[in-house]
Amino acid sequence: MSTDVVTEVMPLTASNITVRFGGLVAVKDVSFTVPPASIVSLIGPNGAGKTTFFNVLTGLYRPTTGSVALNGKDITGQTPHKIASLGLGRTFQNIRLFGLMTAAENVMVGMHSHTTSNIVQIVARTRHQRREEVESREFAQEMLDFVGIGRHSEEYARNLSYGDQRRLEVARALALRPKVLLLDEPTAGMNPQESAVFVDFVRRVRDEQGVSILLIEHDMSVVMRASERITVLDQGEKIAEGGPDDIRNNPRVVEAYLGRTGTEGSAR
Amino acid sequence: MATSTPDTLEKGSKGDVTSSHNRRWALGFLIAAIITYLFYAFVVPNLGAAGKTFVSTWIPAVATNEALVWVICAVGLNIVVGYAGLLDLGFVAFWAIGGYTAGWIMSTFIQAVNPGFYLASAAYPDQPGIHLNWWLVLIIAACLCAFAGVLIGAPTLRLKSDYLALVTLAFGEIIPQVFLNADKFTNGARGIAPLDNVSPLPFGPSAISIGDVKIPISQPLGPFDTSAKFLLFAIVAAFAIFVSLRIREGRLGRAWLAIREDELAASMMGVPLMRTKLAAYAVGAFMGGMGGVVYAIHTNSVFPDRFTFSISILLLAMIVLGGMGNVWGVMIGALGLAWFNSTGLPQFGFWFNGQFGTAINFPSYSFLILGAILVLMMLFRREGLFPETRTRQILREAERSDAEELDGGEA
């Protein structure tokens, strides 16, 4: 196993990422890997630099220094669509579906980079184009069935219930056939029961779709239950990394979350 | 919408429904075009004096042909504005480029080519200049415009909404000015006229003559063969409509919709923003170019002062009025406004002034009236007269999540 790990290409590796906005250092020298078929979490108090780090991974920001590699391929400074098509799917904290497109169409947009029909082929409706359309539609249906909203495939995304919209976002991201799936606070707005169901769902996505999952989450019960490894950011720096139990008992993490006075009572 | 039972929905059923729907519409278009042609070619000449006067007053053939030009351009602009959601205020630029291309390669304008170069052309023989078959001109002009669209789009499409609108507005002003002032290449304000006669077929005028009835099969069409030209224009319009319907259903149409809905999310789903937007621009410009050629043929001339900002605005108004994104709505909006502008309003003015002894210059108020119509539309029917199913949703119904928030956030 250990020899395997060494030779295996990591789905996602971020090395020494620093992001500076003027004088502000939003992320400072953070390194981070997502191992194959794993669920890892990135947590931290508000303003810790989680979102900035996320935006570096997805190509919205170019890191001041450092590099990002997806499946061994350097993607630093690539455009978001290029990174997405190379296998980085994501969902959004505040759902960003294409509201006036049906659920199936939403997923089919995610397949854009895996289809090749050009303008002429689309207008002429060549055999290649028709086959691609049928395949896309079938694959979209498959993805929707997988996330459990298959019977809503012809409904407009905006008319789906909140939970179904979250699931549709996952289906849409899976249509990229990603190596890594980034979930940005997926359980925001869910009650504990729904969150618990979602944790099982995330596991199932990992197991059955063979993707690694990177979770940004505020809900500690979700983080602790779902993730195999947790990275903690505070004020742009990585302050801890490890399994759920290590993190739970790490004094620096507790301090970052509860403040110094809070830790003095509990940790010492 | 949401009430359709799951078991009746088969895979791909929606696609089949829309395409059969489109087929019905296409058939309707064909029938309407043929009836209109037959009406102008055979019915009108046999009408009595009163009937002829009525037709030439209220629905003159020239206005009908011009309306088709508007349809072609509006359908093209609809791809940019309606499908991809990019506000373009300078569409007249492509209209102008298309027109001048026709001026250059199907007239005696390029005197340097002497003796003239003829290619399946119906032009009078033994003249200098380039004389290509008009179908060829159509293709060349359209491709040139698509290329111009990419050239203009590449630097401007990085901008967002309002800024994009401003820059396109500037291009719409610059290009006609260039044509006006580049005297050597465009003959300046004197324009290019006349253009060659049009060969209805791709292989020039044929010797076959079919009786004395002028069916556009063999004879070259001069400036006054309005009803025959109508058929040609209808074919071009049908092509523009066909392309925009087909393209909407494919991979590219979905990408445009996605960009219209949420640009950032689209890029995160692997849709290349620049390329996809440029494609919208190029396809729109392609149709604008076709419209430009058709307009040049229609008026048998090209003059720079025709390509004004108001054309871009009128095209936008047609789209908004008809129903943004819906090709058939846009077509009806274009026909309606084109008629209103060219015939309806002036003739109403004549009638009104004659009736009440006033001397109001009605056509000069056309934009006032148009503005009022648009304001009323925005107040009472924002989605346009014949909206897309999708758009009707957003403007008529509260979003489900919004409604649920009012219910106490029950998801």
XYZ file of C-alpha atoms in Angstrom:
679
model
C 0.000 0.000 0.000
C 2.627 2.502 1.015
C 4.728 1.877 -2.106
C 1.566 2.359 -4.136
C 0.873 5.717 -2.590
C 4.305 6.980 -3.454
C 4.057 6.127 -7.137
C 0.400 7.012 -7.526
C -0.455 10.367 -9.078
C -2.459 12.543 -6.725
C -5.748 13.752 -8.201
C -5.115 17.232 -6.849
C -1.967 18.767 -5.458
C -1.527 22.380 -4.416
C 2.041 23.328 -3.581
C 3.057 26.379 -1.584
C 0.124 28.516 -2.627
C 0.359 32.165 -1.680
C -2.218 34.743 -2.733
C -1.615 38.416 -2.126
C -4.134 41.175 -2.746
C -2.097 44.338 -2.480
C -0.754 44.289 1.046
C -3.150 41.634 2.252
C -1.944 38.069 2.295
C -5.092 36.024 1.906
C -3.415 32.639 1.623
C 0.108 32.035 2.842
C 2.234 29.147 1.649
C -0.438 26.475 1.840
C 0.295 23.009 0.491
C -2.394 20.463 0.176
C -3.145 17.171 -1.531
C -6.288 15.256 -2.298
C -5.490 11.499 -2.404
C -7.327 9.180 -4.814
C -10.873 8.168 -3.901
C -10.831 10.099 -0.659
C -13.020 12.617 1.086
C -11.015 15.471 2.508
C -12.218 18.682 4.108
C -10.985 22.202 4.272
C -12.219 24.075 7.309
C -11.470 27.283 9.116
C -13.204 30.217 10.730
C -14.674 32.968 8.583
C -12.008 34.925 6.743
C -9.486 32.111 7.000
C -8.878 32.129 3.260
C -10.888 29.032 2.368
C -12.765 30.676 -0.466
C -9.643 32.311 -1.850
C -7.894 28.965 -1.815
C -10.890 27.387 -3.550
C -10.812 30.099 -6.195
C -7.152 29.384 -6.834
C -7.921 25.715 -7.371
C -10.748 26.436 -9.797
C -8.780 29.034 -11.735
C -10.632 32.178 -10.741
C -7.487 33.581 -9.105
C -3.948 33.089 -10.162
C -1.774 32.369 -7.141
C 0.988 34.908 -6.448
C 3.353 32.001 -5.957
C 2.893 28.259 -5.887
C 1.358 25.781 -8.259
C -1.658 23.529 -8.630
C -1.589 20.159 -10.346
C -4.606 18.144 -11.389
C -3.859 14.466 -11.891
C -0.195 15.284 -12.231
C -0.793 18.009 -14.812
C 0.105 21.587 -13.951
C -2.982 23.797 -14.135
C -1.659 26.934 -12.466
C -3.081 30.033 -14.127
C -5.286 28.107 -16.552
C -8.744 29.436 -17.325
C -11.626 28.045 -15.246
C -13.244 26.253 -18.176
C -9.987 24.561 -19.077
C -9.477 23.383 -15.509
C -13.062 22.177 -15.353
C -12.693 20.205 -18.547
C -9.479 18.635 -17.246
C -11.500 17.117 -14.433
C -12.299 19.519 -11.634
C -16.003 19.705 -10.894
C -17.536 21.973 -8.313
C -20.743 23.024 -6.667
C -21.501 26.455 -5.272
C -22.184 27.670 -1.781
C -25.255 29.586 -2.907
C -26.667 27.358 -5.594
C -25.837 28.546 -9.101
C -27.875 26.414 -11.437
C -29.094 27.507 -14.836
C -32.570 28.214 -13.536
C -34.406 28.438 -16.838
C -32.942 25.225 -18.174
C -34.337 21.810 -17.373
C -32.505 19.526 -14.994
C -31.357 17.382 -17.915
C -30.129 20.433 -19.830
C -28.185 21.583 -16.785
C -26.328 18.300 -16.698
C -25.800 18.406 -20.461
C -24.078 21.787 -20.118
C -21.633 20.026 -17.825
C -20.839 17.675 -20.707
C -19.927 20.531 -23.018
C -16.218 19.818 -22.926
C -16.756 16.126 -23.644
C -18.773 16.730 -26.789
C -17.339 17.959 -30.045
C -20.103 18.919 -32.505
C -19.335 22.212 -34.225
C -21.729 24.787 -35.643
C -21.972 23.180 -39.064
C -22.606 19.740 -37.622
C -25.281 21.097 -35.317
C -27.109 22.914 -38.094
C -26.784 20.018 -40.529
C -27.656 17.609 -37.709
C -25.111 15.058 -38.858
C -25.118 11.499 -37.637
C -22.236 12.300 -35.289
C -24.174 15.188 -33.786
C -27.357 13.182 -33.342
C -25.514 10.313 -31.724
C -23.777 12.752 -29.405
C -27.105 14.332 -28.447
C -28.688 10.980 -27.678
C -25.671 9.896 -25.669
C -25.596 13.178 -23.763
C -29.253 12.886 -22.947
C -28.880 9.310 -21.773
C -25.833 10.144 -19.693
C -27.635 13.121 -18.178
C -30.528 10.890 -17.244
C -28.109 8.409 -15.744
C -26.520 11.119 -13.620
C -29.907 12.435 -12.525
C -31.004 8.919 -11.596
C -27.774 8.494 -9.688
C -28.347 11.561 -7.541
C -31.978 10.547 -7.152
C -33.848 13.203 -9.120
C -34.271 11.265 -12.357
C -38.005 11.809 -12.482
C -37.521 15.596 -12.480
C -35.302 15.611 -15.551
C -37.671 17.733 -17.634
C -38.411 20.298 -14.960
C -36.808 23.685 -14.888
C -34.024 23.810 -12.337
C -35.534 26.809 -10.586
C -38.685 24.842 -9.835
C -36.881 22.054 -8.016
C -36.899 21.928 -4.239
C -33.828 23.158 -2.402
C -32.470 19.690 -1.665
C -33.034 18.588 -5.249
C -31.220 21.672 -6.501
C -28.197 20.697 -4.387
C -28.333 17.229 -5.882
C -28.676 18.633 -9.380
C -25.534 20.697 -8.834
C -23.678 17.523 -7.959
C -25.070 15.767 -11.038
C -24.037 18.686 -13.217
C -20.522 18.664 -11.789
C -20.293 14.888 -12.237
C -21.113 15.337 -15.914
C -17.610 16.772 -16.275
C -16.423 13.285 -15.320
C -14.146 14.928 -12.797
C -11.179 13.491 -10.966
C -11.935 15.762 -8.058
C -15.251 17.186 -6.956
C -15.218 20.347 -4.852
C -18.257 20.834 -2.685
C -18.582 24.353 -1.336
C -20.650 24.223 1.860
C -23.064 21.657 0.450
C -25.131 21.335 3.605
C -25.709 25.055 4.111
C -29.385 25.518 4.840
C -30.020 21.872 5.665
C -31.287 20.563 8.953
C -29.243 17.904 10.840
C -31.288 15.080 9.422
C -30.868 16.262 5.841
C -27.169 16.821 6.477
C -26.795 13.240 7.679
C -28.460 11.972 4.517
C -26.152 14.191 2.503
C -23.057 12.738 4.160
C -24.129 9.266 3.045
C -24.792 10.669 -0.396
C -21.295 12.159 -0.617
C -19.809 8.796 0.351
C -21.852 7.107 -2.328
C -20.663 9.624 -4.927
C -17.077 8.873 -3.968
C -17.546 5.101 -4.039
C -19.634 4.750 -7.156
C -18.270 7.549 -9.347
C -14.666 7.045 -8.324
C -13.974 10.714 -7.639
C -12.098 12.300 -4.787
C -14.086 14.837 -2.871
C -12.915 18.084 -1.360
C -15.362 19.568 1.060
C -15.539 23.088 2.416
C -17.935 23.003 5.284
C -18.972 24.887 8.377
C -21.055 22.162 9.912
C -18.568 20.319 12.133
C -20.726 17.237 12.519
C -20.735 16.846 8.744
C -17.006 17.426 8.488
C -16.156 14.978 11.246
C -18.461 12.289 9.927
C -17.676 12.561 6.247
C -13.995 13.281 5.949
C -11.007 11.038 6.151
C -8.629 13.933 6.368
C -9.104 17.518 7.419
C -7.022 20.588 6.705
C -7.542 23.638 8.894
C -6.819 27.142 7.666
C -6.624 30.174 9.890
C -5.689 33.657 8.729
C -4.443 32.281 5.445
C -2.169 29.681 6.970
C -2.480 25.971 7.345
C -2.501 25.354 11.090
C -3.362 21.682 11.221
C -3.892 18.623 9.096
C -4.966 15.109 10.026
C -7.809 12.729 10.717
C -11.004 13.895 12.409
C -9.825 12.816 15.847
C -6.482 14.613 15.571
C -8.223 17.776 14.522
C -10.822 17.584 17.230
C -8.135 17.447 19.883
C -5.716 19.886 18.305
C -5.346 22.900 20.631
C -4.473 25.316 17.817
C -7.688 24.419 16.006
C -9.784 24.845 19.090
C -8.075 28.153 19.687
C -8.715 29.333 16.159
C -12.368 28.530 16.477
C -13.070 29.507 20.047
C -10.417 32.114 20.768
C -7.570 32.011 23.281
C -9.555 32.535 26.423
C -11.876 29.750 25.416
C -8.986 27.320 25.040
C -7.361 28.109 28.322
C -10.202 26.576 30.216
C -10.635 23.463 28.099
C -7.190 22.596 26.784
C -5.024 23.321 29.778
C -45.206 22.784 -16.087
C -44.127 20.865 -13.064
C -47.300 18.803 -13.011
C -46.407 16.461 -15.857
C -46.388 12.976 -14.450
C -43.007 11.286 -14.468
C -44.139 8.081 -16.168
C -45.394 9.873 -19.266
C -42.030 11.515 -19.753
C -39.828 9.305 -21.826
C -36.200 9.946 -22.450
C -35.699 12.568 -25.111
C -39.410 13.156 -25.473
C -38.963 16.898 -25.094
C -36.526 17.099 -27.984
C -38.961 15.236 -30.237
C -41.824 17.489 -29.244
C -39.901 20.674 -30.014
C -38.649 19.442 -33.371
C -42.097 18.358 -34.552
C -43.359 21.717 -33.320
C -40.660 23.368 -35.400
C -41.578 21.291 -38.427
C -45.143 22.516 -38.179
C -43.948 26.086 -38.003
C -41.591 25.603 -40.943
C -44.468 24.274 -43.011
C -46.534 27.277 -41.964
C -43.739 29.611 -43.046
C -43.467 27.905 -46.419
C -47.204 28.103 -47.036
C -47.336 31.754 -45.943
C -44.421 32.641 -48.223
C -45.934 30.889 -51.241
C -49.327 32.447 -50.666
C -47.758 35.884 -50.350
C -45.804 35.341 -53.533
C -48.844 34.141 -55.462
C -50.811 37.078 -54.107
C -48.316 39.668 -55.353
C -47.424 37.870 -58.593
C -50.861 36.826 -59.800
C -53.701 38.228 -57.714
C -52.690 41.863 -57.440
C -52.179 42.475 -61.202
C -55.717 41.201 -61.798
C -57.369 43.282 -59.113
C -59.555 46.242 -59.951
C -58.315 49.789 -59.566
C -59.626 50.067 -55.995
C -57.968 46.805 -54.980
C -54.677 47.841 -56.552
C -54.777 51.152 -54.727
C -55.507 49.439 -51.431
C -52.589 47.043 -51.845
C -50.149 49.712 -52.982
C -51.223 51.931 -50.098
C -51.356 49.542 -47.210
C -49.327 46.479 -48.134
C -47.040 47.437 -51.014
C -44.795 44.663 -52.282
C -41.726 46.811 -51.639
C -42.583 47.070 -47.950
C -43.138 43.327 -47.747
C -39.732 42.666 -49.234
C -38.094 45.151 -46.916
C -39.813 43.527 -43.965
C -38.052 40.292 -44.876
C -34.708 42.082 -44.656
C -35.650 43.098 -41.137
C -36.662 39.539 -40.328
C -33.288 38.194 -41.444
C -31.365 40.736 -39.374
C -33.630 40.482 -36.326
C -33.305 36.710 -36.293
C -29.541 37.160 -36.471
C -29.442 39.697 -33.654
C -31.701 37.434 -31.639
C -28.928 34.873 -31.502
C -26.636 37.404 -29.846
C -29.201 39.109 -27.632
C -31.875 36.499 -27.101
C -29.864 33.289 -26.987
C -26.560 34.347 -25.501
C -27.833 37.383 -23.586
C -25.216 39.793 -24.953
C -26.599 43.253 -25.556
C -25.454 44.456 -28.960
C -26.292 48.030 -29.911
C -24.244 48.113 -33.094
C -25.728 45.430 -35.260
C -26.089 47.868 -38.138
C -22.331 47.487 -38.697
C -22.849 44.000 -40.117
C -25.760 45.163 -42.199
C -23.413 47.775 -43.696
C -20.535 45.380 -44.278
C -22.868 42.948 -46.023
C -24.302 45.731 -48.168
C -20.922 47.054 -49.240
C -19.656 43.587 -50.034
C -22.556 43.252 -52.434
C -21.715 46.698 -53.786
C -18.135 45.673 -54.455
C -18.551 42.303 -56.065
C -21.787 42.586 -57.981
C -21.602 45.941 -59.696
C -19.387 47.951 -62.015
C -17.837 49.708 -59.033
C -14.386 48.126 -59.186
C -13.378 49.742 -62.470
C -9.845 48.423 -62.207
C -11.111 45.009 -63.245
C -11.465 45.636 -66.932
C -12.736 43.726 -68.791
C -15.091 42.665 -66.057
C -14.984 39.376 -64.220
C -18.220 37.420 -64.604
C -19.173 34.333 -62.620
C -22.640 32.900 -63.259
C -23.895 36.455 -63.146
C -27.029 37.932 -64.653
C -25.341 41.322 -65.104
C -25.232 43.010 -68.491
C -22.198 41.745 -70.385
C -19.063 43.667 -71.360
C -18.834 45.936 -68.331
C -15.870 46.424 -66.039
C -15.980 45.327 -62.399
C -16.576 42.078 -60.577
C -19.895 40.411 -61.226
C -20.566 37.333 -59.146
C -23.716 35.309 -58.865
C -25.756 36.729 -56.035
C -25.886 33.454 -54.097
C -22.122 33.493 -54.078
C -22.184 37.126 -52.961
C -24.552 36.139 -50.184
C -22.173 33.476 -48.916
C -19.076 35.655 -49.248
C -20.678 38.631 -47.497
C -22.053 36.456 -44.722
C -18.670 34.829 -44.111
C -16.941 38.202 -44.219
C -19.382 39.514 -41.626
C -18.896 36.477 -39.431
C -15.176 37.178 -39.587
C -15.778 40.859 -38.807
C -17.971 39.755 -35.917
C -15.097 37.747 -34.486
C -12.695 40.661 -35.014
C -15.012 43.100 -33.259
C -16.007 40.579 -30.635
C -12.560 39.398 -29.603
C -11.592 42.593 -27.778
C -15.086 43.636 -26.696
C -16.618 40.421 -25.394
C -14.407 40.484 -22.328
C -16.577 43.318 -21.135
C -19.739 42.815 -19.157
C -23.295 43.924 -19.913
C -23.395 47.744 -19.978
C -19.818 48.155 -21.092
C -20.294 45.645 -23.874
C -23.386 47.536 -25.009
C -21.419 50.798 -25.127
C -18.541 49.374 -27.116
C -20.838 47.684 -29.625
C -22.667 50.980 -29.939
C -19.356 52.619 -30.814
C -18.565 49.997 -33.441
C -22.015 50.430 -34.909
C -21.211 54.127 -35.321
C -17.615 53.734 -36.471
C -18.120 51.284 -39.295
C -20.723 53.284 -41.245
C -18.494 56.365 -40.744
C -15.586 54.453 -42.230
C -17.718 53.565 -45.234
C -18.800 57.181 -45.555
C -15.295 58.571 -45.466
C -13.268 55.941 -47.269
C -14.124 57.637 -50.517
C -11.779 55.646 -52.651
C -13.206 52.301 -51.611
C -16.853 53.121 -51.085
C -17.549 56.147 -53.258
C -18.327 58.073 -50.052
C -21.723 59.667 -49.706
C -22.515 58.997 -53.356
C -22.733 55.317 -52.559
C -22.707 52.430 -54.999
C -25.527 52.110 -57.505
C -26.892 50.404 -59.450
C -26.188 46.786 -58.596
C -26.262 43.920 -61.063
C -29.408 42.142 -62.007
C -29.939 39.094 -59.895
C -29.842 35.594 -61.197
C -32.309 33.537 -59.192
C -30.321 30.362 -59.766
C -26.743 29.615 -58.798
C -25.673 29.285 -62.421
C -26.520 32.614 -63.978
C -29.324 33.376 -66.430
C -30.517 30.435 -68.404
C -31.948 30.540 -71.922
C -35.080 28.709 -70.913
C -38.134 30.912 -70.920
C -41.435 29.714 -69.565
C -44.205 31.466 -71.428
C -44.593 35.118 -70.542
C -45.097 34.438 -66.849
C -42.115 35.638 -64.879
C -41.389 32.811 -62.484
C -37.934 33.283 -60.961
C -36.428 30.267 -62.620
C -34.585 31.537 -65.592
C -34.745 35.263 -66.154
C -32.475 37.796 -64.509
C -34.294 39.948 -61.982
C -34.023 43.696 -62.319
C -34.809 46.370 -59.751
C -38.558 46.120 -60.315
C -39.095 42.375 -60.140
C -40.376 42.716 -56.627
C -42.528 39.638 -56.347
C -39.856 37.351 -57.751
C -37.307 38.819 -55.389
C -39.725 38.197 -52.583
C -39.288 34.476 -53.113
C -35.516 34.776 -52.983
C -35.652 36.864 -49.829
C -38.079 34.416 -48.260
C -35.626 31.610 -48.929
C -32.852 33.533 -47.182
C -35.154 34.344 -44.259
C -36.183 30.689 -44.046
C -32.527 29.707 -43.960
C -31.818 32.168 -41.143
C -34.778 30.851 -39.165
C -33.829 27.253 -39.841
C -30.289 27.812 -38.632
C -31.327 29.592 -35.476
C -33.890 26.925 -34.589
C -31.464 24.081 -35.140
C -28.589 25.720 -33.374
C -30.689 26.412 -30.307
C -31.285 22.735 -29.645
C -27.720 21.548 -29.828
C -24.663 21.722 -27.684
C -23.912 25.313 -28.642
C -27.438 26.541 -27.948
C -27.285 25.061 -24.473
C -23.936 26.709 -23.840
C -25.391 30.076 -24.896
C -28.344 29.630 -22.609
C -26.047 28.681 -19.774
C -23.991 31.831 -20.327
C -27.159 33.888 -20.388
C -28.246 32.309 -17.126
C -24.973 32.365 -15.196
C -21.702 33.147 -16.873
C -19.479 32.153 -13.972
C -21.204 28.849 -13.385
C -21.030 28.127 -17.107
C -17.274 28.627 -17.180
C -16.911 26.388 -14.134
C -18.789 23.694 -16.042
C -16.251 23.707 -18.821
C -17.947 26.126 -21.217
C -15.263 28.316 -22.816
C -16.770 31.782 -22.454
C -14.862 33.624 -25.149
C -15.244 30.976 -27.801
C -18.919 30.464 -27.116
C -19.702 34.168 -27.103
C -17.682 34.683 -30.255
C -19.657 31.897 -31.890
C -22.867 33.734 -31.046
C -21.413 36.929 -32.449
C -20.218 35.219 -35.600
C -23.517 33.468 -36.305
C -25.436 36.685 -35.634
C -23.099 38.658 -37.874
C -23.382 35.981 -40.554
C -27.102 36.607 -40.727
C -26.579 40.364 -40.515
C -24.360 40.053 -43.577
C -27.016 38.107 -45.446
C -29.509 40.788 -44.477
C -27.129 43.449 -45.780
C -26.831 41.765 -49.172
C -30.570 41.240 -49.399
C -31.160 44.886 -48.544
C -28.649 46.005 -51.165
C -30.410 43.846 -53.769
C -33.767 45.137 -52.594
C -32.820 48.796 -53.000
C -30.426 48.071 -55.865
C -27.890 50.342 -54.199
C -25.695 50.943 -51.153
C -25.611 54.324 -49.421
C -23.746 55.044 -46.196
C -26.417 57.311 -44.728
C -28.836 54.378 -44.504
C -26.776 52.636 -41.851
C -27.821 54.639 -38.841
C -27.982 53.890 -35.137
C -31.764 53.818 -35.342
C -31.549 50.578 -37.335
C -29.801 48.847 -34.430
C -32.399 50.197 -32.041
C -35.304 49.208 -34.240
C -33.893 45.685 -34.501
C -33.657 45.476 -30.729
C -37.198 46.765 -30.396
C -38.379 44.044 -32.769
C -36.767 41.413 -30.596
C -38.111 42.792 -27.349
C -41.577 43.271 -28.791
C -41.748 39.860 -30.420
C -40.337 37.908 -27.511
C -36.627 37.673 -26.858
C -35.181 34.270 -27.647
C -38.196 32.967 -29.524
C -37.438 32.947 -33.239
C -41.061 33.016 -34.326
C -41.904 35.816 -31.948
C -38.947 37.800 -33.232
C -40.058 37.173 -36.802
C -43.535 38.465 -36.091
C -42.118 41.431 -34.185
C -39.872 42.240 -37.138
C -42.673 41.975 -39.699
C -44.977 44.066 -37.539
C -42.555 46.865 -36.719
C -41.114 46.960 -40.233
C -44.609 47.383 -41.626
C -45.478 49.975 -38.989
C -42.367 51.968 -39.785
C -42.428 51.793 -43.569
C -46.129 51.797 -44.310
C -48.511 51.726 -41.387
C -47.531 54.969 -39.721
C -47.087 57.160 -42.842
C -50.327 55.907 -44.355
C -52.176 56.367 -41.109
C -50.751 59.907 -41.104
C -52.086 60.608 -44.583
C -55.470 59.257 -43.628
C -55.565 61.179 -40.353
C -54.429 64.461 -41.895
C -56.906 64.073 -44.721
C -59.705 63.294 -42.322
C -59.120 66.070 -39.828
C -57.384 68.665 -41.958
C -54.266 68.593 -39.780
C -50.686 68.662 -40.993
C -48.948 66.376 -38.513
C -45.802 64.697 -39.771
C -46.506 61.251 -38.343
C -43.375 59.381 -39.506
C -41.226 61.850 -37.567
C -42.900 60.617 -34.398
C -42.187 56.954 -35.097
C -39.584 56.647 -32.354
C -41.801 58.456 -29.887
C -44.545 55.943 -30.558
C -42.100 53.063 -30.533
C -40.769 54.236 -27.194
C -44.259 54.444 -25.775
C -45.020 50.922 -27.015
C -41.867 49.615 -25.381
C -42.634 51.320 -22.079
C -46.123 49.818 -22.117
C -44.637 46.438 -22.950
C -42.277 46.660 -20.015
C -45.170 47.509 -17.742
C -47.693 44.954 -18.899
C -45.992 42.272 -20.916
C -42.295 42.229 -20.232
C -41.723 38.890 -21.897
C -42.832 40.143 -25.325
C -45.826 39.160 -27.400
C -44.683 35.625 -28.133
C -42.133 34.710 -25.510
C -40.018 31.635 -25.164
C -41.513 29.147 -22.717
C -38.536 29.602 -20.425
C -38.757 33.363 -20.284
C -42.475 33.340 -19.639
C -41.673 31.408 -16.493
C -39.300 33.875 -14.974
C -41.440 36.912 -15.619
C -44.781 35.455 -14.663
C -44.135 33.128 -11.768
C -42.290 33.629 -8.547
C -39.304 31.388 -8.185
C -40.212 28.353 -6.167
C -37.540 28.953 -3.577
C -38.752 32.547 -3.200
C -42.282 31.366 -2.665
C -41.109 28.816 -0.164
C -39.215 31.411 1.782
C -42.515 33.146 2.275
C -44.036 29.885 3.427
C -41.465 29.695 6.195
C -38.470 28.212 4.416
C -39.898 24.731 4.091
C -37.791 23.070 1.401
